[in-house]
C-alpha cells in the first residue's frame, strides 16, 4: 500500500461525490489512476491564436484572448442555453453553454479581458466554442509551459470538470508524494536512460518544455510496453519449455515424390523459406505453434499441403480446418487433385457429410488409413478420433476461438503441431504483441505473373458507366462479384438493399445467370448458390461479405463493392483478394455516394493506390487505432495501454521486447532481488485488468 493506492475521494477538492463521478466516467478510483490519466495533447500556453486565423474543419483546441460583447439566454427550461459573443478584435465567435447557463451568466461580464481555451467549430456560418475553459480576469499568461488537454466525458464536463481540474489534481498528488516508489529496476532506467518515475509524471502533466515532455512520454510508453512484453514473453517461455511435441525428424517419400513429380508450379522463394521454417520447427521436439501470414493469393494452401506431407512421412495423420463449408470443400478438391495420384488418402468432413461417408471416415481415422482430414468445425467434435494426429492446420484463424484451437490438442497423447494461416496482414509490431506466444512465418511474395488488381473509385451517379464496363467483362466470358455491406446494427435495411440490388442486377443483365448468397440463407442453399458460381453456370454473384475469405474462382475478374465507404480498409482488401487470381486483368470498383468525409475519401484512395496488404493494414491501424482491426485483436492484449500506441510506437515496442527478453534471459523466474519490483508490478497490472471480455 503506497500513497498511490489512496482513494481519490480523499484528494483535496474531490470528495465523495466527485470521486463517484470520476469512477463512473473514467474508472478513476485511486491516486494512481488519476496520475495515469494523461493528457492526449498539449497547448502552448504562451501562444494566443487569433479568431481571424481559424481555418479548416478540424481545428485543434486553442487559446484566444479577448472580451465578451453580449450574453443571450436562449430557450426555456431544460433546453435553456447561454450564447455569448466573444471578440478578440480580429474576429468574433460564439461561446455557448448548454449546462449551468444561469451560473455562467453570473460569472462572466463584458469589458473584462479573459483567456478562453477550447476547440473551435464552424457552425451555421460562424465559429463557436462550446463550454470552453476560461481563465479568470487578470490571470497572467504563463511565461512558459504547456497546458495538457485531458480526455473527458460529456457528463464530467457538465459537472464542471475541466482539463484544469485534472492538471490540478495531478499536481496536488505529486506535491504530496515526494518519494514515489520507482516502478522499474535501476539497471533498466540506467540502460535505457529513462527519466525517473516522479519526474516523468510531473512532466507529462505539466511539461515545462517539449523536450522534457518527449522524455516523459518515452519513459512512460517504454514502461507500459516493457511490462506488456515481459508478461507475454514469460508466458511464451513457460509454454515452449513445458510443451513437448512430436519430433518430425525426416522428410520422406510423400514430400519428395510430390516435390519432384507433382508440384504444379515452382515454389516461390517465400514459400520455400516458410516451408523450411516450419520443417525445422516440427523437427525440434517441442510442440509447434506457428502463425503463417501471407497476403491473399500468396499460396498458403500449397505450404499447408507440403508440410502436411512431412507429417505423413513421419507416420502421422494431418488435419486441415477451414472456417466455412465452401472453403473446406475448395481445399479438399484442390488438395485431393494434387495428391491423389500419389496414393494419399484425403477426405472431407463437414456438417453435411452423409452418414455413410462419416462412418468410413471414422473407421479410417481410427485404423490410420486416412492420411489427411479436411473439414469445418466438424473435425473438432468429440466423436472424431484420430489414430495418430500429429499436425493441424487452421485456415483463417480469426474465425475461430482460441478455445476451439485448444480442444484439438487433446486428440493425441501429445499435442499436435499447429499452424494457423491468416491473410489478415498484421503489422509486425502488432503481431509481436497479439501473437506474442506464437512464432510467425511470413510469405511476402506473390506467385509470378500476377497482374495487380486495378482499383477504381466510382460515384453513384456514374453507375451506368460502371454497369457497361461490367457488361464488357461478361461478354468476354468473365465472372463478376457484386458485394453489399451487411452490418449487424443495420441488418434489416442492409438485407433489403441487397435484395433490391439482386433484382436490379437480374433486370440489367438478363442474358446472364445471377447467384445470390448471404449469411442468412440456409447452408444448403448457400452452398448451391456458391457452387453454381464456382462452376461458371452463374456469371454473376451478388453477395454480402460471406465471400470475404478464401473463395477461389480465377475466372472472376471484376468485383463491384457497393457502399464501399462502409467497409474497413482491411475488409476491402480481403474482398478484393477474390479477384486477380487468374491470367486476366482484374478490376475492383469501389462504389460510393459523392458525399463522404475527408477521412473516408483518404481510405478509399489508399485502396486505389496500393495492393500491398501490409501497407493497408498499417494505414488501417493508424487511422482507426489497433483496437479496431477486425477481430484480430480481441484475444490480444492482456492489459490496457494508457499512452503507448501499437500502431505508431513500433520502435519502442521493439526496444521494450528486447529489454524484456534480456531480463528473462538473465533471470527466467525473476527471482533476483533487483527484479522484485518487476514481479510486483506485473501482479499489480494483472489485477487491474478491467475489461474481462478481453481475456480469452
Ligand atoms: P492463399 O494464400 O490466399 O490461400 P492460395 O493458396 O489459394 O492463396 O493460392 C492462390 C493461387 O495461387 C492458387 O490458384 C494457387 O494454385 C496459385 N499458386 C500458389 N502457389 C503458386 C506458385 N508458386 N506459382 C504459381 N501459382 C501459385
Ligand atoms: Mg487460402
mmCIF file with all atom_site columns, C-alpha atoms and ligand atoms in Angstrom, residues 295-297 299-301 327 330-331 395-396 421 423 549-551 578 581, ligand 2:
data_model
loop_
_atom_site.group_PDB
_atom_site.id
_atom_site.type_symbol
_atom_site.label_atom_id
_atom_site.label_alt_id
_atom_site.label_comp_id
_atom_site.label_asym_id
_atom_site.label_entity_id
_atom_site.label_seq_id
_atom_site.pdbx_PDB_ins_code
_atom_site.Cartn_x
_atom_site.Cartn_y
_atom_site.Cartn_z
_atom_site.occupancy
_atom_site.B_iso_or_equiv
_atom_site.pdbx_formal_charge
_atom_site.auth_seq_id
_atom_site.auth_comp_id
_atom_site.auth_asym_id
_atom_site.auth_atom_id
_atom_site.pdbx_PDB_model_num
ATOM   1  C  CA  . UNK A 1 295 ? -1.458  -11.943 -48.302 1.00 0.00 ? 295 UNK A CA  1
ATOM   2  C  CA  . UNK A 1 296 ? -4.448  -13.200 -50.238 1.00 0.00 ? 296 UNK A CA  1
ATOM   3  C  CA  . UNK A 1 297 ? -3.266  -15.245 -53.186 1.00 0.00 ? 297 UNK A CA  1
ATOM   4  C  CA  . UNK A 1 299 ? -0.113  -19.544 -51.972 1.00 0.00 ? 299 UNK A CA  1
ATOM   5  C  CA  . UNK A 1 300 ? -0.626  -20.614 -48.388 1.00 0.00 ? 300 UNK A CA  1
ATOM   6  C  CA  . UNK A 1 301 ? -2.564  -23.743 -49.361 1.00 0.00 ? 301 UNK A CA  1
ATOM   7  C  CA  . UNK A 1 327 ? -13.730 -23.163 -48.148 1.00 0.00 ? 327 UNK A CA  1
ATOM   8  C  CA  . UNK A 1 330 ? -12.477 -25.987 -52.046 1.00 0.00 ? 330 UNK A CA  1
ATOM   9  C  CA  . UNK A 1 331 ? -9.391  -27.016 -50.094 1.00 0.00 ? 331 UNK A CA  1
ATOM   10 C  CA  . UNK A 1 395 ? -7.056  -21.633 -42.146 1.00 0.00 ? 395 UNK A CA  1
ATOM   11 C  CA  . UNK A 1 396 ? -8.173  -18.078 -41.417 1.00 0.00 ? 396 UNK A CA  1
ATOM   12 C  CA  . UNK A 1 421 ? -2.837  -19.442 -41.505 1.00 0.00 ? 421 UNK A CA  1
ATOM   13 C  CA  . UNK A 1 423 ? -4.394  -13.471 -44.788 1.00 0.00 ? 423 UNK A CA  1
ATOM   14 C  CA  . UNK A 1 549 ? -12.453 -15.400 -47.048 1.00 0.00 ? 549 UNK A CA  1
ATOM   15 C  CA  . UNK A 1 550 ? -10.695 -17.787 -49.335 1.00 0.00 ? 550 UNK A CA  1
ATOM   16 C  CA  . UNK A 1 551 ? -13.059 -18.381 -52.224 1.00 0.00 ? 551 UNK A CA  1
ATOM   17 C  CA  . UNK A 1 578 ? -11.119 -12.636 -54.548 1.00 0.00 ? 578 UNK A CA  1
ATOM   18 C  CA  . UNK A 1 581 ? -6.389  -14.829 -59.224 1.00 0.00 ? 581 UNK A CA  1
HETATM 19 MG MG1 . LIG B 2 .   ? -6.454  -19.507 -48.661 1.00 0.00 ? 2   LIG B MG1 1
#
